Amino acid sequence: MLVHLSEEQLALLLAGNDATSAADHLGACTECQQKLEIWKTNLRQLRDDISFSSQRSGAYWHIQRNAITSRLEKPALNNFWNFGWTLACYALALSVLVLVFINFHQPGITPPKNEITDEALLSDLEDRMTEDVPEALQPANLLVSEMSDTEDHGTKIIHNEALGKSK
């Protein structure tokens, strides 16, 4: 199995420090030759970029320096707005927490615990049906009891008891 050259060995070859084992491997391995060519191409491009940038005039670099300096001074205004938004977010979060705390710790309205049983409701209904009818409604009560020709014996008994109590 063939072991490829490390980045350090490639860097030494580019620097001109020929190690015989690295040079021998480079002669036999096409993959390492391709890596070395890529490195050489990148170094040539870097050298060309540096050469091109060094040929620019001093005015260009003055403009670049001013642009960078102005960008460095602008964040003071942005920091103010960032601080304002941060403060507003904290105030909003605090108000939400206070409202939630108040709502959870208010005593809730509890429904009355007057549970009435069915028997109590029925007895109350019977009491109301058999109670005395006011004097103004006694003729109407008599008329209704005579007109109702019900077959329900229990209802007749209740009506008769009501009539008996009203007399």
PDB file of N, CA, C and O in Angstrom, residues 150-160:
ATOM      1  N   THR A 150    -107.289  14.997  32.567  1.00  0.00           N
ATOM      2  CA  THR A 150    -106.144  14.117  32.419  1.00  0.00           C
ATOM      3  C   THR A 150    -106.453  12.751  32.941  1.00  0.00           C
ATOM      4  O   THR A 150    -107.294  12.571  33.823  1.00  0.00           O
ATOM      5  N   GLU A 151    -105.760  11.787  32.383  1.00  0.00           N
ATOM      6  CA  GLU A 151    -105.905  10.422  32.845  1.00  0.00           C
ATOM      7  C   GLU A 151    -104.866  10.101  33.899  1.00  0.00           C
ATOM      8  O   GLU A 151    -104.889   9.030  34.470  1.00  0.00           O
ATOM      9  N   ASP A 152    -103.972  11.036  34.129  1.00  0.00           N
ATOM     10  CA  ASP A 152    -102.918  10.814  35.110  1.00  0.00           C
ATOM     11  C   ASP A 152    -103.515  10.997  36.493  1.00  0.00           C
ATOM     12  O   ASP A 152    -103.900  12.093  36.891  1.00  0.00           O
ATOM     13  N   HIS A 153    -103.620   9.936  37.207  1.00  0.00           N
ATOM     14  CA  HIS A 153    -104.234   9.957  38.528  1.00  0.00           C
ATOM     15  C   HIS A 153    -103.411  10.782  39.518  1.00  0.00           C
ATOM     16  O   HIS A 153    -103.974  11.468  40.366  1.00  0.00           O
ATOM     17  N   GLY A 154    -102.094  10.707  39.382  1.00  0.00           N
ATOM     18  CA  GLY A 154    -101.223  11.463  40.287  1.00  0.00           C
ATOM     19  C   GLY A 154    -101.410  12.959  40.136  1.00  0.00           C
ATOM     20  O   GLY A 154    -101.423  13.711  41.104  1.00  0.00           O
ATOM     21  N   THR A 155    -101.621  13.422  38.907  1.00  0.00           N
ATOM     22  CA  THR A 155    -101.815  14.846  38.677  1.00  0.00           C
ATOM     23  C   THR A 155    -103.152  15.287  39.277  1.00  0.00           C
ATOM     24  O   THR A 155    -103.248  16.367  39.866  1.00  0.00           O
ATOM     25  N   LYS A 156    -104.191  14.466  39.150  1.00  0.00           N
ATOM     26  CA  LYS A 156    -105.500  14.804  39.722  1.00  0.00           C
ATOM     27  C   LYS A 156    -105.404  14.911  41.239  1.00  0.00           C
ATOM     28  O   LYS A 156    -106.009  15.782  41.858  1.00  0.00           O
ATOM     29  N   ILE A 157    -104.618  14.020  41.822  1.00  0.00           N
ATOM     30  CA  ILE A 157    -104.463  14.053  43.275  1.00  0.00           C
ATOM     31  C   ILE A 157    -103.791  15.342  43.699  1.00  0.00           C
ATOM     32  O   ILE A 157    -104.235  15.987  44.654  1.00  0.00           O
ATOM     33  N   ILE A 158    -102.743  15.731  42.943  1.00  0.00           N
ATOM     34  CA  ILE A 158    -102.034  16.966  43.278  1.00  0.00           C
ATOM     35  C   ILE A 158    -102.969  18.157  43.122  1.00  0.00           C
ATOM     36  O   ILE A 158    -103.028  19.029  43.984  1.00  0.00           O
ATOM     37  N   HIS A 159    -103.776  18.192  42.042  1.00  0.00           N
ATOM     38  CA  HIS A 159    -104.710  19.294  41.840  1.00  0.00           C
ATOM     39  C   HIS A 159    -105.764  19.323  42.930  1.00  0.00           C
ATOM     40  O   HIS A 159    -106.107  20.386  43.436  1.00  0.00           O
ATOM     41  N   ASN A 160    -106.245  18.151  43.271  1.00  0.00           N
ATOM     42  CA  ASN A 160    -107.271  18.096  44.320  1.00  0.00           C
ATOM     43  C   ASN A 160    -106.713  18.546  45.656  1.00  0.00           C
ATOM     44  O   ASN A 160    -107.376  19.232  46.419  1.00  0.00           O
TER      45      ASN A 160
END
